[in-house]
Coordinates of C-alpha atoms and ligand atoms in Angstrom, one line a residue:
M1 CA 124.9 105.0 77.7
I2 CA 123.2 101.8 78.6
T3 CA 123.6 101.1 82.7
L4 CA 123.2 97.5 84.1
G5 CA 121.7 98.4 87.6
I6 CA 121.4 95.0 89.8
E7 CA 119.6 94.7 93.7
T8 CA 120.0 92.1 95.9
S9 CA 119.7 93.3 99.5
C10 CA 116.6 91.5 100.5
D11 CA 114.6 90.1 99.4
E12 CA 114.0 91.7 96.1
T13 CA 116.0 90.0 92.8
S14 CA 116.3 93.1 90.8
A15 CA 118.1 94.4 87.1
A16 CA 117.2 97.0 85.2
I17 CA 118.4 98.7 81.8
V18 CA 118.7 102.2 81.6
E19 CA 119.6 104.3 78.9
N20 CA 121.3 108.1 79.5
G21 CA 120.1 107.9 83.4
K22 CA 116.2 108.7 83.3
N23 CA 115.2 106.4 80.4
I24 CA 114.1 102.7 81.1
L25 CA 114.5 99.4 78.9
S26 CA 113.2 97.6 80.7
A27 CA 113.3 95.9 84.5
K28 CA 112.9 93.0 86.2
I29 CA 112.0 92.6 90.3
F30 CA 111.7 88.9 91.0
S31 CA 110.2 89.0 94.3
Q32 CA 110.4 86.2 97.1
V33 CA 107.8 87.6 99.2
D34 CA 105.6 84.1 99.0
I35 CA 108.5 82.6 99.6
H36 CA 109.8 83.9 102.9
K37 CA 105.8 84.8 104.0
R38 CA 106.0 81.5 105.8
F39 CA 108.5 82.4 107.5
G40 CA 106.8 86.0 108.8
G41 CA 109.6 87.5 107.8
V42 CA 112.8 87.6 105.0
V43 CA 115.7 84.5 106.1
P44 CA 118.3 85.5 104.8
E45 CA 120.7 82.8 104.1
V46 CA 117.1 81.4 101.9
A47 CA 117.2 85.0 100.5
S48 CA 120.8 84.0 99.5
R49 CA 120.2 81.2 98.3
N50 CA 116.9 82.0 96.3
H51 CA 119.0 85.3 94.9
A52 CA 121.7 82.8 93.6
L53 CA 119.1 80.9 91.4
K54 CA 117.4 84.0 90.3
I55 CA 119.8 86.7 89.6
R56 CA 121.1 84.7 86.0
P57 CA 118.1 84.5 84.2
V58 CA 116.7 87.5 85.7
V59 CA 119.7 90.5 84.2
E60 CA 119.6 87.4 81.1
E61 CA 115.5 88.6 80.5
V62 CA 116.4 92.6 81.0
I63 CA 118.8 92.1 78.7
N64 CA 116.4 90.5 76.6
N65 CA 113.6 93.0 77.0
A66 CA 115.7 96.0 76.3
N67 CA 117.1 94.7 73.3
I68 CA 120.4 94.5 73.7
S69 CA 122.9 92.8 73.0
I70 CA 125.1 92.2 76.2
N71 CA 128.2 94.1 74.9
D72 CA 125.9 97.1 73.9
I73 CA 126.2 97.7 77.8
D74 CA 129.1 100.6 78.9
L75 CA 128.0 100.7 82.7
I76 CA 127.6 98.1 85.3
G77 CA 126.0 99.0 88.9
V78 CA 125.2 97.4 92.1
T79 CA 124.1 97.5 95.3
N80 CA 126.8 96.8 97.6
S81 CA 126.0 97.8 101.3
P82 CA 124.2 98.2 103.5
G83 CA 121.6 94.8 103.5
L84 CA 122.0 90.9 104.1
I85 CA 125.4 90.1 104.2
G86 CA 125.2 87.1 101.7
A87 CA 122.5 88.0 99.4
L88 CA 124.0 91.2 98.9
F89 CA 127.4 89.2 98.3
V90 CA 125.2 86.9 95.0
G91 CA 124.3 90.5 93.2
V92 CA 128.0 91.7 94.1
S93 CA 130.2 88.9 93.2
F94 CA 127.9 88.7 89.6
A95 CA 128.6 92.1 88.5
K96 CA 131.9 92.0 89.5
G97 CA 132.2 88.8 87.3
L98 CA 130.4 90.4 84.3
S99 CA 132.2 94.1 84.8
Y100 CA 135.0 91.2 84.7
S101 CA 134.5 89.3 81.7
L102 CA 132.6 92.8 79.5
K103 CA 135.9 95.3 80.5
K104 CA 133.2 97.7 81.3
P105 CA 132.6 99.5 84.8
L106 CA 131.5 98.7 88.0
I107 CA 130.1 101.0 90.4
P108 CA 129.6 100.3 93.7
V109 CA 125.9 101.7 94.7
N110 CA 124.4 102.1 98.6
H111 CA 120.9 100.9 98.8
L112 CA 120.3 104.1 101.2
A113 CA 121.9 106.2 97.7
A114 CA 119.5 104.9 95.7
H115 CA 116.3 105.0 97.5
I116 CA 116.9 108.8 97.3
L117 CA 117.9 109.6 94.2
S118 CA 115.5 107.6 93.2
G119 CA 113.4 110.1 93.7
E120 CA 115.0 112.1 91.4
I121 CA 113.6 109.9 88.2
E122 CA 110.9 110.9 87.6
N123 CA 110.6 114.6 88.8
E124 CA 112.3 116.9 86.7
E125 CA 112.2 119.9 90.3
L126 CA 113.8 117.3 92.4
T127 CA 118.0 119.4 92.9
P128 CA 120.2 118.8 95.1
P129 CA 119.7 120.3 97.9
Y130 CA 117.7 118.7 99.6
M131 CA 116.2 116.6 102.3
A132 CA 115.5 112.8 102.4
L133 CA 113.1 110.2 104.4
V134 CA 114.4 107.9 103.6
I135 CA 111.2 104.7 105.2
S136 CA 111.6 100.7 104.2
G137 CA 111.8 97.5 106.3
G138 CA 115.2 98.1 107.8
H139 CA 115.7 102.1 108.0
T140 CA 114.4 105.6 109.3
H141 CA 117.0 108.0 108.4
L142 CA 115.9 111.4 107.7
F143 CA 119.1 113.4 105.8
N144 CA 120.6 115.8 104.3
V145 CA 122.0 115.8 100.5
S146 CA 124.0 118.4 99.3
K147 CA 124.9 119.8 96.5
S148 CA 127.6 117.3 95.6
Y149 CA 125.0 114.9 96.7
S150 CA 126.8 114.4 100.7
F151 CA 125.1 113.0 102.6
T152 CA 124.7 114.4 106.5
L153 CA 123.1 111.9 108.7
I154 CA 120.9 113.9 110.6
S155 CA 117.9 111.2 113.1
K156 CA 116.9 107.6 112.7
T157 CA 115.3 105.4 114.3
I158 CA 117.3 104.0 117.9
D159 CA 115.0 101.0 117.5
D160 CA 112.6 99.3 114.7
A161 CA 112.3 100.5 111.3
L162 CA 109.2 102.4 110.0
G163 CA 108.4 99.5 108.3
E164 CA 109.2 97.4 111.2
T165 CA 107.3 98.4 112.9
F166 CA 104.4 97.5 110.0
D167 CA 105.4 94.4 109.8
K168 CA 105.4 93.5 113.6
V169 CA 101.6 94.8 114.4
S170 CA 101.4 93.3 111.0
K171 CA 101.7 89.5 112.9
T172 CA 100.2 90.8 116.1
L173 CA 97.4 91.2 114.4
G174 CA 97.5 87.8 112.1
F175 CA 97.7 89.4 109.1
G176 CA 100.1 88.4 106.3
Y177 CA 104.0 89.4 105.8
P178 CA 104.9 91.9 104.5
G179 CA 102.5 94.0 107.3
G180 CA 102.4 97.5 105.5
P181 CA 100.2 97.5 102.4
E182 CA 97.8 94.9 104.9
I183 CA 97.7 96.9 107.4
E184 CA 96.8 100.2 104.7
K185 CA 94.1 97.5 103.7
K186 CA 92.9 97.5 107.1
A187 CA 93.0 100.9 108.5
S188 CA 90.8 101.7 105.9
F189 CA 87.9 100.4 107.2
G190 CA 88.7 101.1 111.4
D191 CA 88.3 104.6 113.2
E192 CA 92.1 106.5 113.7
T193 CA 90.5 108.4 116.4
K194 CA 89.6 105.4 118.9
I195 CA 92.9 104.2 120.5
D196 CA 95.2 107.5 121.7
Y197 CA 98.8 105.8 121.3
P198 CA 101.6 108.0 122.4
I199 CA 104.1 109.7 120.7
P200 CA 107.6 109.1 122.0
M201 CA 111.0 111.5 122.6
K202 CA 109.2 114.8 121.2
N203 CA 111.9 116.4 122.2
E204 CA 114.0 115.0 119.2
L205 CA 115.3 114.1 116.1
N206 CA 115.8 110.7 116.4
F207 CA 113.0 108.2 115.4
S208 CA 111.4 105.5 117.9
F209 CA 108.7 103.2 117.3
S210 CA 108.7 100.4 119.8
G211 CA 107.1 101.8 122.1
L212 CA 104.6 102.3 119.8
K213 CA 105.0 98.8 119.0
T214 CA 104.4 97.5 122.4
S215 CA 101.4 99.7 122.7
V216 CA 99.5 98.3 119.9
I217 CA 100.1 94.9 121.2
N218 CA 98.8 96.1 124.8
S219 CA 95.7 97.2 122.7
Y220 CA 95.4 94.3 121.4
N221 CA 95.4 92.6 124.1
L222 CA 92.8 94.0 125.6
E223 CA 90.8 92.0 123.1
K224 CA 88.6 95.7 123.4
Y225 CA 88.8 96.6 119.9
T226 CA 88.6 95.3 116.5
K227 CA 91.6 94.6 114.3
E228 CA 90.6 97.2 111.0
D229 CA 89.9 99.9 114.8
I230 CA 94.0 98.7 115.9
S231 CA 96.0 99.2 112.1
A232 CA 94.0 102.4 111.7
S233 CA 94.8 104.4 115.0
F234 CA 98.8 102.7 114.6
Q235 CA 98.7 103.9 111.7
K236 CA 98.1 107.3 112.5
T237 CA 100.1 107.5 115.4
A238 CA 103.2 106.0 113.1
V239 CA 102.0 109.3 110.3
D240 CA 101.9 111.9 113.2
T241 CA 105.6 111.0 114.4
V242 CA 106.6 111.4 111.2
I243 CA 105.8 114.2 110.4
H244 CA 106.5 115.9 113.9
K245 CA 110.2 114.9 113.6
I246 CA 109.7 116.5 109.7
R247 CA 108.9 119.8 111.9
L248 CA 111.7 119.0 114.3
A249 CA 113.9 119.0 111.7
S250 CA 112.9 122.2 109.7
K251 CA 113.2 124.7 112.5
I252 CA 116.9 123.3 112.9
Q253 CA 117.1 123.8 109.5
K254 CA 115.5 125.3 106.8
F255 CA 114.9 123.2 103.7
S256 CA 111.5 123.6 101.1
K257 CA 111.9 120.4 98.8
L258 CA 112.0 116.8 100.8
V259 CA 112.0 113.2 99.3
V260 CA 110.1 110.1 101.1
A261 CA 111.2 107.0 99.2
G262 CA 111.5 103.4 100.6
G263 CA 108.6 100.7 100.5
V264 CA 106.5 102.7 103.3
A265 CA 106.4 105.1 100.5
C266 CA 103.8 103.0 99.1
N267 CA 101.6 104.2 101.6
G268 CA 98.8 105.6 100.6
Y269 CA 97.5 107.4 103.8
L270 CA 101.4 108.5 104.8
R271 CA 101.7 110.4 101.0
R272 CA 98.4 111.7 100.8
R273 CA 99.2 113.8 104.5
L274 CA 102.7 114.1 104.2
Q275 CA 102.0 116.0 100.8
N276 CA 98.8 117.8 102.5
E277 CA 100.4 119.4 106.3
L278 CA 104.1 119.5 105.3
K279 CA 102.6 123.3 104.0
N280 CA 106.1 124.8 103.5
I281 CA 108.6 122.2 102.1
K282 CA 106.9 120.3 98.5
V283 CA 107.2 116.9 98.9
F284 CA 108.1 114.3 96.8
F285 CA 107.6 110.6 96.2
P286 CA 108.9 108.1 93.4
S287 CA 106.4 106.2 92.3
K288 CA 105.4 103.5 94.5
G289 CA 107.1 100.4 92.6
L290 CA 110.4 102.7 92.7
C291 CA 109.8 102.8 95.8
T292 CA 110.2 99.1 96.7
D293 CA 113.3 97.7 96.3
N294 CA 114.2 97.2 92.4
G295 CA 117.2 98.0 89.8
I296 CA 116.5 100.7 88.4
M297 CA 117.5 103.4 91.1
V298 CA 120.5 101.1 91.2
A299 CA 121.3 102.3 87.4
Y300 CA 120.1 105.9 87.6
T301 CA 121.9 106.3 90.6
A302 CA 125.9 104.4 89.1
H303 CA 124.7 105.9 85.9
K304 CA 125.3 109.1 87.8
M305 CA 128.0 109.1 90.1
F306 CA 129.3 107.6 87.1
N307 CA 128.5 110.7 84.2
K308 CA 129.3 113.0 87.1
R309 CA 132.5 111.5 88.8
I310 CA 130.3 111.6 92.2
F311 CA 131.7 110.2 95.2
M312 CA 128.6 109.8 97.1
D313 CA 130.4 109.5 100.9
F314 CA 128.6 107.4 103.1
S315 CA 131.6 106.5 104.7
S316 CA 132.2 107.8 107.8
K317 CA 129.1 109.9 110.3
A318 CA 126.3 108.8 107.5
L319 CA 126.7 105.2 108.9
D320 CA 126.6 103.2 111.6
R321 CA 129.7 100.8 111.7
D322 CA 127.4 97.6 111.0
E323 CA 126.3 99.2 108.1
S324 CA 129.6 100.4 106.4
I325 CA 130.5 96.4 105.9
K326 CA 132.1 97.2 102.2
L327 CA 132.1 94.3 99.3
F328 CA 134.4 96.9 97.2
Ligands
KG4_1 O1 112.3 99.7 101.0 P1 111.5 98.3 100.8 O2 111.0 97.5 99.2 O3 113.2 97.3 101.4 C1 114.1 97.4 102.0 O4 114.7 98.3 101.8 O5 113.6 96.6 103.4 O6 110.3 97.9 102.1 C2 110.1 97.2 103.0 C3 109.0 97.7 103.5 C4 108.3 96.8 105.0 O7 108.6 96.3 106.3 C5 106.7 97.0 104.4 O8 106.3 96.4 105.0 C6 106.7 99.0 104.3 O9 108.2 98.6 103.1 N1 105.2 98.4 102.9 C7 105.1 99.5 103.9 C8 103.2 99.8 102.8 N2 104.5 99.0 101.4 C9 105.3 98.1 101.2 N3 104.6 100.0 104.6 C10 103.7 100.9 104.9 N4 102.6 100.8 104.3 C11 102.7 100.1 103.0 N5 102.3 100.8 101.9
ZN2 ZN1 115.2 98.7 100.3

């Protein structure tokens, strides 16, 4: 079965052709990072317009590179929420048009579900039930994923997402966008013990990063520390926080498998520490190319939902109201 996956929820126009769920025939990500860089972050209207320009060439490219004809597509999956509404509209409208003209089924894919399931693509061992932490530019959400793929939200950030915090710290320090890779690079030259930033809400499962962000800005304004030391100390505290919350969650509800996905899961320092320090939990990471937004994870999730007749219920408790806008 050949699945086309389409992802346009933020600033990456991406598509992939995947055979039988996991066999990747082709994949393409057109990143708009260079376009948004000069604004210091993603501008929604600019993102939508660039998706509109790129969606057709990107889909044509993956079809050509997979050496298939458009009529060979059996199934289409598209991210329908959460994300930037105008950006989502481009992918969903395109996918709907294609589905209608090819007379092939169309599966709406939740972006968080796709990030979570991306961990399964290269890890046979990762089968539900498991815990899933999505750490990206828009989310810091911990889910329990049941055997039948029902998602229960365990905790989330009450203010800034982790990726957003990396981006804002990077902006303060005068580095580029996106901030995560820049901070990680600079942190490798710094002393992580130099500044002792606080972990807020230690007894609560929910995350909060805005206090850490403010502490970083304050320490920068003191003009006492190097940018490398600030980056390293910030990154250490961010990862300390993640480890602390996972440990807290595991005390309340025992689990042995955890998948960590989303853009921040690209961070090598975070990967090393989670794998070394979470002793009784097997931690899975998708490869770095699957952590940031991509069409492969959408195709894989759509195929799984269609084949196993899984209805992933993200509608009720699992998501905030503003995130559950439905384009289907
Ligand atoms: O999943 P993603 O591509 O898009 C969203 O759905 O948000 O995540 C993007 C986020 C950005 O905030 C970026 O700074 C962060 O992931 N990120 C990183 C790293 N690479 C990307 N954060 C920390 N360390 C990294 N190496
Ligand atoms: Zn994402």
